[in-house]
Short mmCIF file of C-alpha atoms and ligand atoms in Angstrom, two decimals:
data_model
loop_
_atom_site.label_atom_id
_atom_site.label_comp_id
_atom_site.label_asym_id
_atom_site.label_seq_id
_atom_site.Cartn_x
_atom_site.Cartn_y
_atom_site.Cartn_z
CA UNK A 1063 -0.30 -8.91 6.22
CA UNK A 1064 2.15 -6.34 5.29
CA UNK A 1065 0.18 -3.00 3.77
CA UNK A 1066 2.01 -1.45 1.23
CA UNK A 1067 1.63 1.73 -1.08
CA UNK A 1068 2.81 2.06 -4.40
CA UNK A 1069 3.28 5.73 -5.79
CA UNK A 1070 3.01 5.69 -9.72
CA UNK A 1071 2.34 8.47 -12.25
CA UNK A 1072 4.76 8.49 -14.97
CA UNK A 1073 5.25 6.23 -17.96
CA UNK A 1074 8.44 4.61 -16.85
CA UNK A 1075 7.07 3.47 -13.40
CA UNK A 1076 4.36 1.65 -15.24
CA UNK A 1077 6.50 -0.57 -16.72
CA UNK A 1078 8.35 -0.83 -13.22
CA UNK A 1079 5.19 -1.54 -11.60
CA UNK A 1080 3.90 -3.69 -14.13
CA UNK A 1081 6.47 -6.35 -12.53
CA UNK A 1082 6.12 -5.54 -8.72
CA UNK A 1083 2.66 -5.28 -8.52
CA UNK A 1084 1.94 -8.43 -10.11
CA UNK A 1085 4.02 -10.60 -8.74
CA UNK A 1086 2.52 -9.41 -4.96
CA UNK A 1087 -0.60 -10.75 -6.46
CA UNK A 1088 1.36 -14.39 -7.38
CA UNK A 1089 0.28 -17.33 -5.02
CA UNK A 1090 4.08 -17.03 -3.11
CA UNK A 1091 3.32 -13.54 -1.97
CA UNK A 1092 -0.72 -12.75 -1.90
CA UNK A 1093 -1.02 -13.81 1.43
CA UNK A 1094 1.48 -11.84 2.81
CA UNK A 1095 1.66 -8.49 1.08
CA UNK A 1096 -1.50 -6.03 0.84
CA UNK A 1097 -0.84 -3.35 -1.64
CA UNK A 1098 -2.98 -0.06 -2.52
CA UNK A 1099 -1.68 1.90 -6.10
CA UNK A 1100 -1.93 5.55 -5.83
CA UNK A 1101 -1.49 6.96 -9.87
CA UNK A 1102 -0.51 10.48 -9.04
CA UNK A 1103 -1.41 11.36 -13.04
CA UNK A 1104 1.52 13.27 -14.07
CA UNK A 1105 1.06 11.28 -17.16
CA UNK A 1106 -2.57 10.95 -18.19
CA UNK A 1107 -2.88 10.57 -22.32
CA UNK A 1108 -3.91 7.46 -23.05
CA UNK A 1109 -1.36 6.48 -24.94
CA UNK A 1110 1.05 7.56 -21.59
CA UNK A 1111 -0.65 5.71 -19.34
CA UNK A 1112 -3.81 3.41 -19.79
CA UNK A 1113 -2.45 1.59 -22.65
CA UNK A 1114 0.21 0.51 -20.34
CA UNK A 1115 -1.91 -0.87 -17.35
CA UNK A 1116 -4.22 -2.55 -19.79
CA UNK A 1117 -1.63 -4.50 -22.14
CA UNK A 1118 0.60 -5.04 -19.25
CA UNK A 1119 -2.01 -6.33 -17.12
CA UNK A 1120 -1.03 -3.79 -14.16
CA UNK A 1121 -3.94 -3.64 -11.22
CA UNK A 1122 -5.93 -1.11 -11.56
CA UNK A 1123 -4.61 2.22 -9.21
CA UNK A 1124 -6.82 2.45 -6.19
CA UNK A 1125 -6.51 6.46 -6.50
CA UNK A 1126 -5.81 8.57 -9.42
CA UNK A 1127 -4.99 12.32 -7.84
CA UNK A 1128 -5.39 13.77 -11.73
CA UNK A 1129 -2.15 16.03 -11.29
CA UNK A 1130 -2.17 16.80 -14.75
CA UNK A 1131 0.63 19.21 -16.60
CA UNK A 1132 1.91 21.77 -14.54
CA UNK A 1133 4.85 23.67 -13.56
CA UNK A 1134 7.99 21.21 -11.49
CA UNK A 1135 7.46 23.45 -7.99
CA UNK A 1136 3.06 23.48 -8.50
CA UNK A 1137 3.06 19.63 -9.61
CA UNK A 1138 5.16 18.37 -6.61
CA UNK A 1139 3.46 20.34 -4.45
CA UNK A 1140 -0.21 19.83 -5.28
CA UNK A 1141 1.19 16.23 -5.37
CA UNK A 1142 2.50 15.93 -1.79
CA UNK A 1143 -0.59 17.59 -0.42
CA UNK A 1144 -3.14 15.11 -1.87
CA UNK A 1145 -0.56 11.86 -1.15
CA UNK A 1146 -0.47 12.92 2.32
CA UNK A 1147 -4.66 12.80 2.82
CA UNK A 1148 -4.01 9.44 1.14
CA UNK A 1149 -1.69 7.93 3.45
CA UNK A 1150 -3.20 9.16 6.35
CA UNK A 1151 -6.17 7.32 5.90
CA UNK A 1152 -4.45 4.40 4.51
CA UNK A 1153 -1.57 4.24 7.06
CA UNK A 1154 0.65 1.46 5.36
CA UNK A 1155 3.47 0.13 6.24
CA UNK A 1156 5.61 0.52 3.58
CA UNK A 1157 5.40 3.09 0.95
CA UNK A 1158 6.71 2.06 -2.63
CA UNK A 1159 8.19 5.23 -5.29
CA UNK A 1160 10.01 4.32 -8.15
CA UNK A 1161 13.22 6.10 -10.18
CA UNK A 1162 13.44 10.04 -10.45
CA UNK A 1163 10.47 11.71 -11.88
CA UNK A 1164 8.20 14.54 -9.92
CA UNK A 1165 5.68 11.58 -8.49
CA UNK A 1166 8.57 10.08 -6.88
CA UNK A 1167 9.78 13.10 -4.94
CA UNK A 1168 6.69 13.92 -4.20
CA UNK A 1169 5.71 10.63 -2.97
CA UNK A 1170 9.17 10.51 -0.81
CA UNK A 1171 8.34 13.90 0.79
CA UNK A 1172 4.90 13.03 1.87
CA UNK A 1173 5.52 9.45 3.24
CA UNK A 1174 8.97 10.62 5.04
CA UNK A 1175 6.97 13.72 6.73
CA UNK A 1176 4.48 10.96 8.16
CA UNK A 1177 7.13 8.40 9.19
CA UNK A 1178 6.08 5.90 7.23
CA UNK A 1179 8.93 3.13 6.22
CA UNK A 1180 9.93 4.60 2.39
CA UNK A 1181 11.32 2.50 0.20
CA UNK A 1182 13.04 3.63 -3.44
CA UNK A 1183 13.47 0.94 -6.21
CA UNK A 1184 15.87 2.12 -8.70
CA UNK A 1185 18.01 3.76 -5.84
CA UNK A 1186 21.64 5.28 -6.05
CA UNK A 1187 21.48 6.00 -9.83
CA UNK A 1188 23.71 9.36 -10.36
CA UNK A 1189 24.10 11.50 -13.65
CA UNK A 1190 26.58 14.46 -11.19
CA UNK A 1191 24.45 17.02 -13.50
CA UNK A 1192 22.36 18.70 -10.81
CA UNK A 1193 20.93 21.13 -13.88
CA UNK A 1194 18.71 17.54 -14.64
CA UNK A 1195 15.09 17.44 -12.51
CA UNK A 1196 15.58 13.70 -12.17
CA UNK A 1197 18.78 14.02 -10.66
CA UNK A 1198 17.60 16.33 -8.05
CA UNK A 1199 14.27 13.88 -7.80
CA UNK A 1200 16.76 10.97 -7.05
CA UNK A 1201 19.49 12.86 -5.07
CA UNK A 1202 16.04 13.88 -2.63
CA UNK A 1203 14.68 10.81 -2.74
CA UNK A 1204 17.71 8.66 -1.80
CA UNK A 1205 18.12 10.73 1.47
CA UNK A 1206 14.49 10.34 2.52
CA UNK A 1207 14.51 6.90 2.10
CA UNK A 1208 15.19 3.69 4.59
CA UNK A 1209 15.06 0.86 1.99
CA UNK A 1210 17.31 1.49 -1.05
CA UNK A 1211 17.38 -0.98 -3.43
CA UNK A 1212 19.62 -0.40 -6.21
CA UNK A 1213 19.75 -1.87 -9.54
CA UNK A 1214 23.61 -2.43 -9.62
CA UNK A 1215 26.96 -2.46 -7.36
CA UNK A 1216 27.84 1.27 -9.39
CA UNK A 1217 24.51 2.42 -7.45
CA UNK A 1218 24.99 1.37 -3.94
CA UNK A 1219 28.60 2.82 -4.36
CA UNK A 1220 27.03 6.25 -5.28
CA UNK A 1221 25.64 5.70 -2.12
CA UNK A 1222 28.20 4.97 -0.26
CA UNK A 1223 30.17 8.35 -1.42
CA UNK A 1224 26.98 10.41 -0.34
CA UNK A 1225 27.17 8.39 3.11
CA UNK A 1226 24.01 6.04 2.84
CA UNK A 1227 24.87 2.46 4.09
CA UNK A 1228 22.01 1.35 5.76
CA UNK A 1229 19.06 -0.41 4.30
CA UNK A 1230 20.72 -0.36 0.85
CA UNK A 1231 20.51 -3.99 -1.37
CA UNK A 1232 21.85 -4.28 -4.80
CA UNK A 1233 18.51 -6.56 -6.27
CA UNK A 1234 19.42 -5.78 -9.98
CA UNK A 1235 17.35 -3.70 -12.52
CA UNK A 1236 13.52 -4.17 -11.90
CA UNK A 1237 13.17 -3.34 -15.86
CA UNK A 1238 15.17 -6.37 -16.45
CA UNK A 1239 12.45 -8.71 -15.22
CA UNK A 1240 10.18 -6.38 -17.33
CA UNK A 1241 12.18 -7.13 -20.28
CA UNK A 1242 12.47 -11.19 -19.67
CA UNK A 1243 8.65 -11.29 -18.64
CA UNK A 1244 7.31 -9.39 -21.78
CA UNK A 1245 9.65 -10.19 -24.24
CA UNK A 1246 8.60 -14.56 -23.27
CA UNK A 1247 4.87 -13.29 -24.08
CA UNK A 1248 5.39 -11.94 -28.07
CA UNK A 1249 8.35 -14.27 -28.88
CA UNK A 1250 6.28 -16.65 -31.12
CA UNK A 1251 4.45 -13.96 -33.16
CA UNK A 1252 6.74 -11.20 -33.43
CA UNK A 1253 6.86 -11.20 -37.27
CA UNK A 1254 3.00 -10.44 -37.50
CA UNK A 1255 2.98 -7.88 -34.56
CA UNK A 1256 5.83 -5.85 -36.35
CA UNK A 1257 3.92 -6.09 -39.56
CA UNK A 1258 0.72 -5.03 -38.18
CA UNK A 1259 3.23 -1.96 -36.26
CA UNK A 1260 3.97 -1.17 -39.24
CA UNK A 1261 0.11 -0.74 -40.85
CA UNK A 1262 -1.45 0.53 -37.71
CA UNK A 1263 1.44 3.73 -37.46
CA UNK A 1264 1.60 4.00 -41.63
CA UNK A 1265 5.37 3.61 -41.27
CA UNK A 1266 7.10 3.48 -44.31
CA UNK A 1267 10.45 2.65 -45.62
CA UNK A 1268 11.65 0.47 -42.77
CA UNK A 1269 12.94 -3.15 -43.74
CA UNK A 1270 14.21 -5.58 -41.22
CA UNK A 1271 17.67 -4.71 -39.29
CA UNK A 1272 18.07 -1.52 -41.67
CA UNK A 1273 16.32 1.27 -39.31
CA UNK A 1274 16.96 2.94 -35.91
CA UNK A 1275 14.66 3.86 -33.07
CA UNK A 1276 14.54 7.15 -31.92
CA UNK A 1277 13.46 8.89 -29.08
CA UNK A 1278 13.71 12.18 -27.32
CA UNK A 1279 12.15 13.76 -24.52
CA UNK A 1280 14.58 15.37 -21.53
CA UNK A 1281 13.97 18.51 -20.51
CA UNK A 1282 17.50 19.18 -21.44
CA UNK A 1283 17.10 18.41 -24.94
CA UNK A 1284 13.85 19.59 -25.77
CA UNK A 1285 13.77 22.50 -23.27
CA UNK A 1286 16.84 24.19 -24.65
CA UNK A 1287 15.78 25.91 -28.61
CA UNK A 1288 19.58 25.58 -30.13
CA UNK A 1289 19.97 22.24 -28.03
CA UNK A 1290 16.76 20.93 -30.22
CA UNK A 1291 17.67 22.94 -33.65
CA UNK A 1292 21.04 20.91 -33.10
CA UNK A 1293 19.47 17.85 -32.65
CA UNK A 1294 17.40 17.90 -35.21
CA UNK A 1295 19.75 18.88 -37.63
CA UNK A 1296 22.08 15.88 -36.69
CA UNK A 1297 19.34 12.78 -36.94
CA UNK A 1298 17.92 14.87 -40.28
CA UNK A 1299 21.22 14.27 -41.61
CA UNK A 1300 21.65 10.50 -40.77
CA UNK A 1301 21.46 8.32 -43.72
CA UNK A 1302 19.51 5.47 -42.32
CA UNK A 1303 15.85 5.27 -41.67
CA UNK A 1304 14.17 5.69 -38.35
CA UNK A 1305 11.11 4.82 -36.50
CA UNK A 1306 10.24 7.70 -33.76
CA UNK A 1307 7.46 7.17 -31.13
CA UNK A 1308 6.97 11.23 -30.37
CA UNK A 1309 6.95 12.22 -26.14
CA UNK A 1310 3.99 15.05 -26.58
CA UNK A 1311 6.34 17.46 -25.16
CA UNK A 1312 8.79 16.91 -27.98
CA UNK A 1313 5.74 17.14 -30.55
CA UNK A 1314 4.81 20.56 -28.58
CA UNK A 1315 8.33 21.34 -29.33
CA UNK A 1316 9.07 20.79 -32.82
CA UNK A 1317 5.48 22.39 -33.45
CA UNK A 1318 6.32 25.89 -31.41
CA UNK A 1319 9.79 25.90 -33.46
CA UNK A 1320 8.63 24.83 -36.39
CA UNK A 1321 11.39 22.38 -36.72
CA UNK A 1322 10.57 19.68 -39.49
CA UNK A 1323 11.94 16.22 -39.84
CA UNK A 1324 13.32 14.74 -43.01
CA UNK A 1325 11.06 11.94 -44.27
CA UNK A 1326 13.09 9.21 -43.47
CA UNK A 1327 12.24 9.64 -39.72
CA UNK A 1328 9.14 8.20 -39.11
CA UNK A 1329 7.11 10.24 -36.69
CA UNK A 1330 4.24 8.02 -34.23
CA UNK A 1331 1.78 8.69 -31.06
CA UNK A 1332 3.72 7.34 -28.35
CA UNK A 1333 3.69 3.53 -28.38
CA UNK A 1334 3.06 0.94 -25.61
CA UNK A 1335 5.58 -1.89 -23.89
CA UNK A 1336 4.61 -4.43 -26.09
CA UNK A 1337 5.58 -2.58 -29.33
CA UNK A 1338 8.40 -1.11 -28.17
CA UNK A 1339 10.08 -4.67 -27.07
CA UNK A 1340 9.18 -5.72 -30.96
CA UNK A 1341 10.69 -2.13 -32.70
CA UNK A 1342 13.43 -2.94 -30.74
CA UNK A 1343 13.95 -6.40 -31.61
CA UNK A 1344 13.76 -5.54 -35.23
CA UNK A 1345 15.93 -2.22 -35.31
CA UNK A 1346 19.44 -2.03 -35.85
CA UNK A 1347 20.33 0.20 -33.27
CA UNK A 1348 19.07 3.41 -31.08
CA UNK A 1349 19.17 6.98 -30.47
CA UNK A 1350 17.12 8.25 -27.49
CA UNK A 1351 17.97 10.35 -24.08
CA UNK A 1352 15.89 7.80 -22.25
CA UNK A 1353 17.23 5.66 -19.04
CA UNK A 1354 15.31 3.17 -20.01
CA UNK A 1355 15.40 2.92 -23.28
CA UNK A 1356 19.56 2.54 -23.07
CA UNK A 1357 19.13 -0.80 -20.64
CA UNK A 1358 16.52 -1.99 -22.96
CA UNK A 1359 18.74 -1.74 -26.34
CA UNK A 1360 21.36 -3.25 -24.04
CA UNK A 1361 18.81 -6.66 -23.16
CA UNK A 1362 17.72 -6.73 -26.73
CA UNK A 1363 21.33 -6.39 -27.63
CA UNK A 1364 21.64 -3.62 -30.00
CA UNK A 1365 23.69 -0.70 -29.47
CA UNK A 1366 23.02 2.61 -28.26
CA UNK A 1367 23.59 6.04 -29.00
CA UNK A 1368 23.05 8.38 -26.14
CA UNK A 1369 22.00 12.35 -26.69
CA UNK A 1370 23.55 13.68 -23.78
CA UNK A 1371 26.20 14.39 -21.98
CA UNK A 1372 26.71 11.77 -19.18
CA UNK A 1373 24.34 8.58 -18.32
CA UNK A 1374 23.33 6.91 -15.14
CA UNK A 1375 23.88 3.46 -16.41
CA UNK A 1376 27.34 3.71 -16.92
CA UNK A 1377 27.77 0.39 -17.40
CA UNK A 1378 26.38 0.53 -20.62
CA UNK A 1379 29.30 2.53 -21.69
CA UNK A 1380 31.38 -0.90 -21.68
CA UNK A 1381 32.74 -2.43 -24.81
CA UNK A 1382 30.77 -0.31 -27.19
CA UNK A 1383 27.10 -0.78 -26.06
CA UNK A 1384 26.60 2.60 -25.56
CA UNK A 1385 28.53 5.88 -27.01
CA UNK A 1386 27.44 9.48 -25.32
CA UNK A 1387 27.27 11.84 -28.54
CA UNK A 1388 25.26 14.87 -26.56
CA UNK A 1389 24.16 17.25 -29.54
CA UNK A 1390 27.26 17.21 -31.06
CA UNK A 1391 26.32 16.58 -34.82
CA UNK A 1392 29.23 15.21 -35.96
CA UNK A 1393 29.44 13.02 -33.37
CA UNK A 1394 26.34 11.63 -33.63
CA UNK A 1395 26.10 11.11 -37.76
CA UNK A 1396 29.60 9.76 -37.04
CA UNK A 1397 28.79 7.07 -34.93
CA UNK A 1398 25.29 6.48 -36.36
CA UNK A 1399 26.91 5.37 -40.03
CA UNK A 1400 29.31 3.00 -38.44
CA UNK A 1401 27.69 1.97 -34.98
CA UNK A 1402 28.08 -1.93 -34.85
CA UNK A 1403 27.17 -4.79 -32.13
CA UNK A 1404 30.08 -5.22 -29.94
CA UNK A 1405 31.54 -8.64 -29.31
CA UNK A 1406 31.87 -8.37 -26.01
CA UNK A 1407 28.49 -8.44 -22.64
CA UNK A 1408 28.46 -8.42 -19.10
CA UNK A 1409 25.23 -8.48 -17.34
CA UNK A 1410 25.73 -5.88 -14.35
CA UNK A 1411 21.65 -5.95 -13.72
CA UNK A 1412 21.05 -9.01 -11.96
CA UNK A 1413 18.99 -12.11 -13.52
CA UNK A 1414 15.99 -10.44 -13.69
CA UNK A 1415 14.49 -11.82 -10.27
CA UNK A 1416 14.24 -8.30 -9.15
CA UNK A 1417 11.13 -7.86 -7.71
CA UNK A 1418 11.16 -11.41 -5.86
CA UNK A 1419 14.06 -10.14 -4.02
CA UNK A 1420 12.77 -6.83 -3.42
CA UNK A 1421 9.55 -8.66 -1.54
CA UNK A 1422 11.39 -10.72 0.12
CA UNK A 1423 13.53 -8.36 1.55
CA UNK A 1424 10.46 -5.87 2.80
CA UNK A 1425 9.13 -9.00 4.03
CA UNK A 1426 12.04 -9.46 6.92
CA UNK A 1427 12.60 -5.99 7.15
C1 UD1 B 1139 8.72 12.76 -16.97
C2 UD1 B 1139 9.92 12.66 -16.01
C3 UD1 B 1139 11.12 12.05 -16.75
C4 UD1 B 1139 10.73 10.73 -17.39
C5 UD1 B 1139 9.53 10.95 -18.30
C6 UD1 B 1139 9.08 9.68 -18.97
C7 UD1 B 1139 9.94 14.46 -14.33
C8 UD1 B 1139 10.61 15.68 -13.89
N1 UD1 B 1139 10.33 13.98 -15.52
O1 UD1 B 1139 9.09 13.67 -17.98
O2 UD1 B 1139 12.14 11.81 -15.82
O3 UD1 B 1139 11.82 10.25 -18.15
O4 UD1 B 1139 8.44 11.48 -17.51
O5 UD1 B 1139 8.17 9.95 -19.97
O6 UD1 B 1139 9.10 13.93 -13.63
N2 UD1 B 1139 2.29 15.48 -21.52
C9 UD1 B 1139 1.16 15.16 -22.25
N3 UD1 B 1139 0.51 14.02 -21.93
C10 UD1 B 1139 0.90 13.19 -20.94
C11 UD1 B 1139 2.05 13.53 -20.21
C12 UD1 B 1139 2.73 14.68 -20.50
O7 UD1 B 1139 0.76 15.87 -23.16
O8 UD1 B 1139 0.24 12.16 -20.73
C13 UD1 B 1139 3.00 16.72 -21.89
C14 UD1 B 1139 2.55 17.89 -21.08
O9 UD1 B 1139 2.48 19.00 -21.89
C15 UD1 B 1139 3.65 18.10 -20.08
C16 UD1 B 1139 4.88 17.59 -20.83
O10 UD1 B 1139 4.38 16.53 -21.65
O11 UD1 B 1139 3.77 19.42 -19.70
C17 UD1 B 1139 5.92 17.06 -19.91
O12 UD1 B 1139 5.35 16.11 -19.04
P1 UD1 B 1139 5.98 15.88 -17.57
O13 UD1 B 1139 5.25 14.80 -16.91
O14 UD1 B 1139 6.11 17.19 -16.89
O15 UD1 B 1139 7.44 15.43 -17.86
P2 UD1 B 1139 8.02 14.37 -18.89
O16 UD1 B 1139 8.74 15.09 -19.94
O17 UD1 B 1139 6.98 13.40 -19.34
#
């Protein structure tokens, strides 16, 4: 039986671990795969975090270390020191941290210290803009780690250029099988669950096709006060209507600035996976600074405008799927009014069998 750890704590890596650690729990692999959840709790709201275990049907974490909100240096360190007592007593043999956030370096730091096997899904991604916490969280993490798996040929050639050959698989995007898995389980009712989005949030003036989605959270958006003014001003000045799931931080934000948003942006609480895969399947296109966000308007097929500078998934950029406007507002008003679905896809993230690869793989390693 091959114990493994799996380091979570931010909202992305739910979704991430929603398909990993349920598929160890499938007949083909619960024999041979023990696995212990560690929820760090950089993300703690409800609406950040137990929404997502509970609708997704993740396991429940075997430790929450109730991190909280703090400063990057205090929250990776208090982070690393109470991950460490864990994985001393637990001594697996793998240990599991996902994409770039603060849990993951911290996660990678205390597992490499101990000697423990790590292993970094989502592996190789690069943005070159060292300014960005993530990319310093995956530039760390990469070189800690001994099993690399990489969500496209782009990422294990990032790796290549930093010298990092061994242990490094191209599996395709784990969020892929996220996408295919979740978006099977509202296909037949998807009319009444956007309907009943639409009550439950009081969203109004939002008709099928005829409405982005909109979201914003990096620290390099909201962090910066002319970065956000801009930004704001832009997406207040877009004609069409938009449906906005708020990141608290962004809410703290726009409340400390007192920057208001014209009424055709409808502002939400954070939503969960389910509701996102519907918004998304009934918008026309979106506008976010999210990773994830621009591979999942690239499986749902619309097309994505980018607020920043440079992405990770650069194959996105391809044939029109994605355009990278930063805060430029007449860029982004620009390509809003005549953004369109391009003719032309290539899938670059595997078939979304991610996660059986990635087990089989740790399996001979
Ligand atoms: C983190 C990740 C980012 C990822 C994002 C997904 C880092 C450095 N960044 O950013 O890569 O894209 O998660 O959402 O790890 N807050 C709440 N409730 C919560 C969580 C956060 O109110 O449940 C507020 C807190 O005031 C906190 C702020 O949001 O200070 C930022 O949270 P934090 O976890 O530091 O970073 P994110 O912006 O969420």
């Amino acid at each position: 039986m091959v114990k493994v750890v799996t380091i979570v704590g931010a909202r992305p890596q739910f979704v991430k671990a929603a398909v990993l650690s349920r598929k160890i729990k499938e007949a083909k692999w619960k024999n041979k795969f023990k696995e212990t959840i560690i929820h760090t709790g950089q993300h703690y709201d409800i609406n950040m975090s137990k929404v997502f275990f509970d609708e997704m049907k993740i396991p429940n974490p075997n430790y929450n270390i109730k991190v909280g909100s703090r400063n990057h240096g205090e929250m990776t360190g208090y982070m690393i020191i109470e991950i460490e007592k864990l994985l001393i007593k637990l001594k697996p043999n793998f240990v599991i941290v996902y994409g770039d956030t603060n849990t993951t370096l911290a996660g990678a730091i205390s597992t490499s210290k101990l000697e423990i096997p790590l292993v970094h899904i989502e592996a190789g991604l690069r943005s070159h803009n060292k300014k960005m916490p993530e990319e310093q969280n995956r530039i760390l993490t990469d070189h800690l780690s001994d099993i690399l798996f990489c969500p496209s040929e782009n990422a294990c050639a990032n790796l290549k250029k930093e010298g990092i050959t061994n242990g490094v698989y191209n599996v395709g995007d784990i969020m892929h099988d996220a996408f295919k898995k979740y978006s099977n389980l509202i296909k037949n009712d998807k009319k009444k669950r956007f309907t009943d989005i639409l009550k439950k949030y009081k969203i109004k003036h939002i008709s099928n096709k005829e409405f982005y989605l909109l979201t914003i959270h990096r620290a390099e958006n909201t962090d910066n006060k002319e970065i956000i003014y801009k930004i704001a001003d832009a997406i207040n000045s877009i004609e069409q209507n938009a449906i906005f799931p708020i990141h608290p931080r962004t809410l703290k934000i726009l409340k400390k600035y007192r920057i208001k948003l014209s009424s055709k942006i409808n502002m939400i609480e954070p939503i969960s996976y389910l509701e996102m895969l519907v918004i998304l399947d009934y918008c026309k296109f979106v506008i976010t600074d999210s990773g994830g966000m621009q591979k999942e308007a690239y499986y749902s097929d619309k097309p994505c405008l980018t607020i920043r500078n440079e992405t990770e998934w650069v194959e996105t950029l391809k044939y029109g799927w994605n355009y990278l406007a930063g805060s430029d507002k007449k860029m982004i008003i620009e390509t809003a009014s005549k953004i369109q679905i391009p003719k032309k896809k290539v899938n670059y993230y595997g078939k979304g069998n991610t996660s059986d690869k990635i087990l089989s793989h740790l399996l001979k390693y």
